[in-house]
PDB file of C-alpha atoms in Angstrom:
ATOM      1  CA  ASP H   1     -13.660 -12.364 -41.748  1.00 50.00           C
ATOM      2  CA  THR H   2     -13.267  -9.139 -40.010  1.00 69.00           C
ATOM      3  CA  GLY H   3      -9.536  -7.975 -40.462  1.00 91.00           C
ATOM      4  CA  VAL H   4      -7.377  -6.933 -43.525  1.00 95.00           C
ATOM      5  CA  SER H   5      -7.961  -9.024 -46.420  1.00 96.00           C
ATOM      6  CA  GLN H   6      -6.363  -8.678 -49.423  1.00 97.00           C
ATOM      7  CA  ASP H   7      -6.472 -10.295 -52.896  1.00 97.00           C
ATOM      8  CA  PRO H   8      -5.096 -11.863 -55.031  1.00 97.00           C
ATOM      9  CA  ARG H   9      -2.972 -14.098 -52.391  1.00 95.00           C
ATOM     10  CA  HIS H  10      -0.051 -14.730 -55.215  1.00 96.00           C
ATOM     11  CA  LYS H  11       0.626 -12.833 -58.403  1.00 97.00           C
ATOM     12  CA  ILE H  12       3.041 -14.495 -61.082  1.00 97.00           C
ATOM     13  CA  THR H  13       3.866 -12.084 -64.637  1.00 97.00           C
ATOM     14  CA  LYS H  14       5.554 -11.704 -66.980  1.00 97.00           C
ATOM     15  CA  ARG H  15       7.827  -8.108 -66.773  1.00 97.00           C
ATOM     16  CA  GLY H  16       6.337  -5.399 -68.728  1.00 97.00           C
ATOM     17  CA  GLN H  17       2.714  -6.763 -67.713  1.00 97.00           C
ATOM     18  CA  ASN H  18       0.421  -4.424 -65.477  1.00 98.00           C
ATOM     19  CA  VAL H  19      -0.875  -5.889 -62.100  1.00 98.00           C
ATOM     20  CA  THR H  20      -3.511  -4.493 -60.030  1.00 98.00           C
ATOM     21  CA  PHE H  21      -3.730  -5.499 -55.814  1.00 97.00           C
ATOM     22  CA  ARG H  22      -6.791  -5.019 -53.866  1.00 98.00           C
ATOM     23  CA  CYS H  23      -7.294  -4.489 -50.035  1.00 98.00           C
ATOM     24  CA  ASP H  24     -10.337  -4.108 -48.108  1.00 97.00           C
ATOM     25  CA  PRO H  25      -9.476  -2.745 -44.578  1.00 95.00           C
ATOM     26  CA  ILE H  26     -11.231  -2.879 -41.416  1.00 93.00           C
ATOM     27  CA  SER H  27     -14.693  -1.443 -42.220  1.00 90.00           C
ATOM     28  CA  GLU H  28     -14.481   1.053 -39.447  1.00 87.00           C
ATOM     29  CA  HIS H  29     -10.428   2.094 -40.276  1.00 90.00           C
ATOM     30  CA  ASN H  30     -10.420   5.494 -41.516  1.00 90.00           C
ATOM     31  CA  ARG H  31      -6.613   5.033 -42.589  1.00 91.00           C
ATOM     32  CA  LEU H  32      -5.340   2.511 -45.205  1.00 94.00           C
ATOM     33  CA  TYR H  33      -1.479   2.149 -46.075  1.00 94.00           C
ATOM     34  CA  TRP H  34       0.168  -0.168 -48.461  1.00 96.00           C
ATOM     35  CA  TYR H  35       3.940  -1.542 -47.335  1.00 95.00           C
ATOM     36  CA  ARG H  36       5.997  -3.993 -49.644  1.00 95.00           C
ATOM     37  CA  GLN H  37       8.314  -6.132 -47.710  1.00 93.00           C
ATOM     38  CA  THR H  38      11.467  -8.559 -49.034  1.00 91.00           C
ATOM     39  CA  LEU H  39      12.777 -11.168 -47.888  1.00 86.00           C
ATOM     40  CA  GLY H  40      14.783 -10.566 -44.793  1.00 81.00           C
ATOM     41  CA  GLN H  41      13.482  -6.775 -44.666  1.00 86.00           C
ATOM     42  CA  GLY H  42      11.212  -4.902 -42.924  1.00 89.00           C
ATOM     43  CA  PRO H  43       7.760  -3.384 -44.037  1.00 91.00           C
ATOM     44  CA  GLU H  44       9.131  -0.717 -46.359  1.00 91.00           C
ATOM     45  CA  PHE H  45       6.279   2.595 -46.720  1.00 90.00           C
ATOM     46  CA  LEU H  46       4.829   3.041 -50.096  1.00 93.00           C
ATOM     47  CA  THR H  47       1.962   5.132 -49.324  1.00 93.00           C
ATOM     48  CA  TYR H  48      -1.387   6.027 -46.975  1.00 91.00           C
ATOM     49  CA  PHE H  49      -4.827   7.274 -46.938  1.00 92.00           C
ATOM     50  CA  GLN H  50      -7.011   8.844 -45.096  1.00 90.00           C
ATOM     51  CA  ASN H  51     -10.671   8.333 -46.308  1.00 91.00           C
ATOM     52  CA  GLU H  52     -10.362   8.460 -49.670  1.00 91.00           C
ATOM     53  CA  ALA H  53      -7.556  11.316 -49.500  1.00 91.00           C
ATOM     54  CA  GLN H  54      -4.171  10.032 -50.355  1.00 90.00           C
ATOM     55  CA  LEU H  55      -1.924  11.953 -47.684  1.00 87.00           C
ATOM     56  CA  GLU H  56       1.436  10.445 -48.351  1.00 85.00           C
ATOM     57  CA  LYS H  57       3.560   8.710 -51.643  1.00 87.00           C
ATOM     58  CA  SER H  58       7.134   7.443 -50.681  1.00 88.00           C
ATOM     59  CA  ARG H  59       9.892   9.384 -52.731  1.00 82.00           C
ATOM     60  CA  LEU H  60      11.100   5.902 -53.639  1.00 76.00           C
ATOM     61  CA  LEU H  61       7.475   4.894 -55.139  1.00 81.00           C
ATOM     62  CA  SER H  62       8.244   5.242 -58.965  1.00 86.00           C
ATOM     63  CA  ASP H  63       5.690   6.720 -61.008  1.00 92.00           C
ATOM     64  CA  ARG H  64       5.113   3.144 -62.290  1.00 95.00           C
ATOM     65  CA  PHE H  65       3.307   2.574 -59.286  1.00 95.00           C
ATOM     66  CA  SER H  66      -0.018   4.341 -58.193  1.00 95.00           C
ATOM     67  CA  ALA H  67      -2.737   3.707 -55.910  1.00 96.00           C
ATOM     68  CA  GLU H  68      -6.406   4.646 -55.016  1.00 95.00           C
ATOM     69  CA  ARG H  69      -9.079   4.535 -52.674  1.00 95.00           C
ATOM     70  CA  PRO H  70     -11.984   5.859 -54.189  1.00 90.00           C
ATOM     71  CA  LYS H  71     -14.693   5.917 -51.905  1.00 87.00           C
ATOM     72  CA  GLY H  72     -12.502   6.003 -49.115  1.00 85.00           C
ATOM     73  CA  SER H  73     -13.302   1.855 -48.445  1.00 91.00           C
ATOM     74  CA  PHE H  74     -11.290  -0.650 -50.314  1.00 96.00           C
ATOM     75  CA  SER H  75      -8.187   0.401 -52.159  1.00 97.00           C
ATOM     76  CA  THR H  76      -6.502  -0.756 -55.009  1.00 97.00           C
ATOM     77  CA  LEU H  77      -2.845  -0.808 -55.970  1.00 97.00           C
ATOM     78  CA  GLU H  78      -1.656  -0.923 -59.708  1.00 97.00           C
ATOM     79  CA  ILE H  79       2.087  -1.440 -61.008  1.00 97.00           C
ATOM     80  CA  GLN H  80       2.451  -0.814 -64.651  1.00 97.00           C
ATOM     81  CA  ARG H  81       5.494  -2.314 -66.756  1.00 97.00           C
ATOM     82  CA  THR H  82       6.655  -4.540 -64.310  1.00 97.00           C
ATOM     83  CA  GLU H  83      10.100  -4.968 -63.378  1.00 96.00           C
ATOM     84  CA  GLN H  84      11.923  -7.994 -61.794  1.00 95.00           C
ATOM     85  CA  GLY H  85      12.664  -5.704 -58.699  1.00 94.00           C
ATOM     86  CA  ASP H  86       9.240  -5.402 -58.389  1.00 96.00           C
ATOM     87  CA  SER H  87       9.151  -9.195 -56.998  1.00 97.00           C
ATOM     88  CA  ALA H  88       7.877  -8.472 -53.174  1.00 96.00           C
ATOM     89  CA  MET H  89       5.146  -9.192 -50.927  1.00 96.00           C
ATOM     90  CA  TYR H  90       3.087  -6.113 -50.874  1.00 97.00           C
ATOM     91  CA  LEU H  91       1.255  -6.185 -47.155  1.00 96.00           C
ATOM     92  CA  CYS H  92      -1.712  -3.863 -46.887  1.00 97.00           C
ATOM     93  CA  ALA H  93      -3.119  -2.431 -43.059  1.00 95.00           C
ATOM     94  CA  SER H  94      -5.340  -0.167 -41.382  1.00 93.00           C
ATOM     95  CA  SER H  95      -5.835   1.796 -38.662  1.00 90.00           C
ATOM     96  CA  LEU H  96      -8.362   4.406 -36.941  1.00 86.00           C
ATOM     97  CA  LYS H  97      -6.745   7.754 -36.382  1.00 77.00           C
ATOM     98  CA  GLY H  98      -8.015   9.342 -33.783  1.00 67.00           C
ATOM     99  CA  THR H  99      -8.307   6.790 -31.152  1.00 61.00           C
ATOM    100  CA  ALA H 100      -5.382   6.452 -27.875  1.00 54.00           C
ATOM    101  CA  THR H 101      -3.162   4.602 -30.278  1.00 61.00           C
ATOM    102  CA  GLU H 102      -2.225   4.409 -33.881  1.00 74.00           C
ATOM    103  CA  LYS H 103      -2.434   0.436 -34.039  1.00 85.00           C
ATOM    104  CA  LEU H 104      -2.218  -1.145 -37.507  1.00 89.00           C
ATOM    105  CA  PHE H 105      -3.512  -4.064 -38.437  1.00 92.00           C
ATOM    106  CA  PHE H 106      -2.118  -5.849 -41.356  1.00 94.00           C
ATOM    107  CA  GLY H 107      -3.521  -8.027 -44.185  1.00 95.00           C
ATOM    108  CA  SER H 108      -2.058 -11.234 -45.510  1.00 94.00           C
ATOM    109  CA  GLY H 109      -0.296  -9.641 -48.315  1.00 95.00           C
ATOM    110  CA  THR H 110       0.121 -10.184 -52.152  1.00 97.00           C
ATOM    111  CA  GLN H 111       3.158 -12.173 -53.258  1.00 96.00           C
ATOM    112  CA  LEU H 112       4.384 -10.713 -56.528  1.00 97.00           C
ATOM    113  CA  SER H 113       6.497 -12.869 -58.863  1.00 97.00           C
ATOM    114  CA  VAL H 114       7.586 -11.032 -61.814  1.00 97.00           C
ATOM    115  CA  LEU H 115       9.114 -13.245 -64.358  1.00 95.00           C
TER     116      LEU H 115
ATOM    117  CA  GLY S   1      11.359  10.923 -42.435  1.00 72.00           C
ATOM    118  CA  GLU S   2      11.348   8.923 -39.596  1.00 81.00           C
ATOM    119  CA  ASN S   3      14.330   6.534 -39.811  1.00 89.00           C
ATOM    120  CA  VAL S   4      14.623   3.725 -37.950  1.00 94.00           C
ATOM    121  CA  GLU S   5      17.607   1.411 -37.177  1.00 95.00           C
ATOM    122  CA  GLN S   6      17.120  -2.276 -35.672  1.00 96.00           C
ATOM    123  CA  HIS S   7      20.064  -4.741 -33.702  1.00 96.00           C
ATOM    124  CA  PRO S   8      20.388  -7.234 -33.904  1.00 96.00           C
ATOM    125  CA  SER S   9      19.304  -8.817 -37.059  1.00 94.00           C
ATOM    126  CA  THR S  10      19.816 -12.386 -35.264  1.00 96.00           C
ATOM    127  CA  LEU S  11      19.284 -13.018 -32.175  1.00 97.00           C
ATOM    128  CA  SER S  12      19.600 -16.815 -30.949  1.00 97.00           C
ATOM    129  CA  VAL S  13      19.045 -18.004 -27.005  1.00 97.00           C
ATOM    130  CA  GLN S  14      18.567 -21.096 -24.886  1.00 97.00           C
ATOM    131  CA  GLU S  15      14.874 -22.046 -23.888  1.00 97.00           C
ATOM    132  CA  GLY S  16      13.985 -20.343 -20.542  1.00 97.00           C
ATOM    133  CA  ASP S  17      16.695 -17.085 -20.962  1.00 97.00           C
ATOM    134  CA  SER S  18      15.818 -13.805 -22.046  1.00 97.00           C
ATOM    135  CA  ALA S  19      15.862 -11.951 -25.412  1.00 98.00           C
ATOM    136  CA  VAL S  20      16.302  -8.083 -25.881  1.00 98.00           C
ATOM    137  CA  ILE S  21      15.916  -6.581 -29.247  1.00 98.00           C
ATOM    138  CA  LYS S  22      16.651  -2.339 -29.590  1.00 98.00           C
ATOM    139  CA  CYS S  23      15.933   0.258 -31.893  1.00 97.00           C
ATOM    140  CA  THR S  24      16.618   3.608 -32.201  1.00 97.00           C
ATOM    141  CA  TYR S  25      14.803   6.414 -33.871  1.00 96.00           C
ATOM    142  CA  SER S  26      15.780   9.498 -36.216  1.00 93.00           C
ATOM    143  CA  ASP S  27      12.956  11.704 -35.368  1.00 90.00           C
ATOM    144  CA  SER S  28      12.236  13.126 -31.690  1.00 90.00           C
ATOM    145  CA  ALA S  29       8.800  14.081 -32.602  1.00 89.00           C
ATOM    146  CA  SER S  30       7.504  10.616 -33.296  1.00 91.00           C
ATOM    147  CA  ASN S  31       5.562   9.699 -30.074  1.00 90.00           C
ATOM    148  CA  TYR S  32       4.137   6.061 -30.929  1.00 91.00           C
ATOM    149  CA  PHE S  33       5.849   2.921 -30.668  1.00 94.00           C
ATOM    150  CA  PRO S  34       4.809  -0.729 -31.617  1.00 94.00           C
ATOM    151  CA  TRP S  35       6.417  -3.739 -32.273  1.00 97.00           C
ATOM    152  CA  TYR S  36       5.222  -6.773 -34.443  1.00 96.00           C
ATOM    153  CA  LYS S  37       6.268  -9.683 -34.753  1.00 96.00           C
ATOM    154  CA  GLN S  38       5.874 -12.289 -38.004  1.00 94.00           C
ATOM    155  CA  GLU S  39       5.640 -16.024 -38.090  1.00 92.00           C
ATOM    156  CA  LEU S  40       7.257 -16.794 -41.697  1.00 87.00           C
ATOM    157  CA  GLY S  41       4.518 -17.312 -44.122  1.00 84.00           C
ATOM    158  CA  LYS S  42       1.945 -14.827 -42.030  1.00 89.00           C
ATOM    159  CA  ARG S  43       1.120 -11.291 -41.339  1.00 91.00           C
ATOM    160  CA  PRO S  44       2.488  -9.215 -38.642  1.00 92.00           C
ATOM    161  CA  GLN S  45       1.339  -9.104 -35.873  1.00 93.00           C
ATOM    162  CA  LEU S  46       1.222  -6.229 -33.176  1.00 93.00           C
ATOM    163  CA  ILE S  47       2.271  -7.480 -30.124  1.00 96.00           C
ATOM    164  CA  ILE S  48       3.337  -4.323 -27.778  1.00 96.00           C
ATOM    165  CA  ASP S  49       3.448  -0.585 -27.819  1.00 93.00           C
ATOM    166  CA  ILE S  50       4.182   2.170 -25.889  1.00 93.00           C
ATOM    167  CA  ARG S  51       3.769   6.214 -26.388  1.00 90.00           C
ATOM    168  CA  SER S  52       6.249   8.416 -25.527  1.00 87.00           C
ATOM    169  CA  ASN S  53       4.503   9.662 -22.226  1.00 86.00           C
ATOM    170  CA  VAL S  54       5.278   6.169 -20.495  1.00 84.00           C
ATOM    171  CA  GLY S  55       9.227   4.992 -19.749  1.00 90.00           C
ATOM    172  CA  GLU S  56       7.904   1.271 -20.158  1.00 94.00           C
ATOM    173  CA  LYS S  57       4.776  -1.430 -20.466  1.00 94.00           C
ATOM    174  CA  LYS S  58       4.792  -4.766 -19.794  1.00 96.00           C
ATOM    175  CA  ASP S  59       2.316  -7.680 -20.739  1.00 94.00           C
ATOM    176  CA  GLN S  60       2.918 -10.854 -19.353  1.00 95.00           C
ATOM    177  CA  ARG S  61       6.525 -12.180 -20.726  1.00 97.00           C
ATOM    178  CA  ILE S  62       6.977  -8.935 -22.890  1.00 97.00           C
ATOM    179  CA  ALA S  63       8.099  -5.642 -22.192  1.00 97.00           C
ATOM    180  CA  VAL S  64       9.216  -2.457 -23.967  1.00 97.00           C
ATOM    181  CA  THR S  65      11.200   0.384 -22.105  1.00 97.00           C
ATOM    182  CA  LEU S  66      11.580   3.619 -24.179  1.00 96.00           C
ATOM    183  CA  ASN S  67      14.257   6.335 -23.453  1.00 95.00           C
ATOM    184  CA  LYS S  68      13.221   9.644 -25.784  1.00 92.00           C
ATOM    185  CA  THR S  69      16.361  11.179 -24.485  1.00 93.00           C
ATOM    186  CA  ALA S  70      18.280   8.780 -26.392  1.00 94.00           C
ATOM    187  CA  LYS S  71      15.853   8.291 -28.931  1.00 95.00           C
ATOM    188  CA  HIS S  72      15.795   4.572 -28.376  1.00 95.00           C
ATOM    189  CA  PHE S  73      13.149   2.021 -27.249  1.00 97.00           C
ATOM    190  CA  SER S  74      13.668  -1.817 -26.282  1.00 98.00           C
ATOM    191  CA  LEU S  75      11.562  -4.975 -26.542  1.00 98.00           C
ATOM    192  CA  HIS S  76      12.662  -7.464 -23.374  1.00 98.00           C
ATOM    193  CA  ILE S  77      10.940 -11.128 -23.948  1.00 98.00           C
ATOM    194  CA  THR S  78      12.017 -13.202 -20.835  1.00 97.00           C
ATOM    195  CA  GLU S  79      10.896 -17.242 -20.319  1.00 97.00           C
ATOM    196  CA  THR S  80      11.910 -17.514 -23.966  1.00 97.00           C
ATOM    197  CA  GLN S  81       9.843 -20.491 -25.387  1.00 97.00           C
ATOM    198  CA  PRO S  82      10.201 -22.297 -28.563  1.00 95.00           C
ATOM    199  CA  GLU S  83       6.978 -20.718 -29.866  1.00 96.00           C
ATOM    200  CA  ASP S  84       8.765 -17.619 -29.637  1.00 97.00           C
ATOM    201  CA  SER S  85      10.639 -17.967 -32.823  1.00 96.00           C
ATOM    202  CA  ALA S  86       9.861 -15.658 -34.910  1.00 96.00           C
ATOM    203  CA  VAL S  87      11.027 -12.049 -36.762  1.00 95.00           C
ATOM    204  CA  TYR S  88      10.284  -8.830 -34.639  1.00 97.00           C
ATOM    205  CA  PHE S  89      10.011  -5.725 -36.018  1.00 96.00           C
ATOM    206  CA  CYS S  90       9.809  -2.241 -33.901  1.00 96.00           C
ATOM    207  CA  ALA S  91       8.506   1.174 -35.888  1.00 95.00           C
ATOM    208  CA  ALA S  92       7.792   4.010 -35.222  1.00 93.00           C
ATOM    209  CA  SER S  93       5.558   7.084 -36.088  1.00 88.00           C
ATOM    210  CA  MET S  94       4.917  10.923 -35.835  1.00 81.00           C
ATOM    211  CA  PRO S  95       1.650  12.208 -35.327  1.00 74.00           C
ATOM    212  CA  ASP S  96      -0.413  12.250 -38.603  1.00 70.00           C
ATOM    213  CA  ASN S  97       2.415  10.927 -40.226  1.00 73.00           C
ATOM    214  CA  ASP S  98       3.003   7.089 -41.583  1.00 78.00           C
ATOM    215  CA  MET S  99       4.592   4.285 -39.576  1.00 85.00           C
ATOM    216  CA  ARG S 100       8.544   3.537 -40.200  1.00 90.00           C
ATOM    217  CA  PHE S 101       9.883   0.149 -39.117  1.00 92.00           C
ATOM    218  CA  GLY S 102      13.561  -1.355 -38.519  1.00 94.00           C
ATOM    219  CA  ALA S 103      14.564  -4.319 -40.705  1.00 92.00           C
ATOM    220  CA  GLY S 104      13.489  -6.991 -38.279  1.00 94.00           C
ATOM    221  CA  THR S 105      15.075  -9.110 -36.413  1.00 96.00           C
ATOM    222  CA  ARG S 106      15.080 -13.282 -36.354  1.00 95.00           C
ATOM    223  CA  LEU S 107      14.715 -14.689 -33.275  1.00 97.00           C
ATOM    224  CA  THR S 108      15.547 -18.223 -32.703  1.00 97.00           C
ATOM    225  CA  VAL S 109      14.897 -20.270 -29.442  1.00 97.00           C
ATOM    226  CA  LYS S 110      16.738 -23.626 -28.717  1.00 96.00           C
ATOM    227  CA  PRO S 111      15.120 -26.293 -26.875  1.00 91.00           C
TER     228      PRO S 111
END
């Protein structure tokens, strides 16, 4: 499979627990994005990386959220002390900077439910 | 940062009719405008995109138009079919920046 893959597909956790999601981008893509999507809304930008550098982080993003892309390949998104309001679909996308367009290719997402 | 507004939020058309979805953006530096289609339970998929140096682009039954002066762009779907039913998102991005999405339009094509 040469697309963007995310793991797990679903995560159910109790309030206060920490969760970590993984994203594997398309192999030659140097940009990786994390978005959050709730029902009936568009993807909301969280953060993005170019190679291993985190270039931008949404001001709306709580300090409980942290993302890494240590070797410029896969990325992890961690949410500490989860709250019910964190329940959402977390989407990862990748693109190749330097091409004629900045097409984003999305993964299938991780659906988080915080009880 | 960039702010993208999209309307209508829901759109219902009869099979064979045309559908138009409109978006506005706030930052004149934005230069890339894609449209994504998301079916229920699936990932967003790119269907068409346009750069700021082009006013219109067509791909079979879909087309996108861009008005840089007014900072708005539109998606046009002609001869709609039931399989066009989905949520459509517009987006805008600036060079070396992230991509911002509209809130989406739920299109229903009635057979």
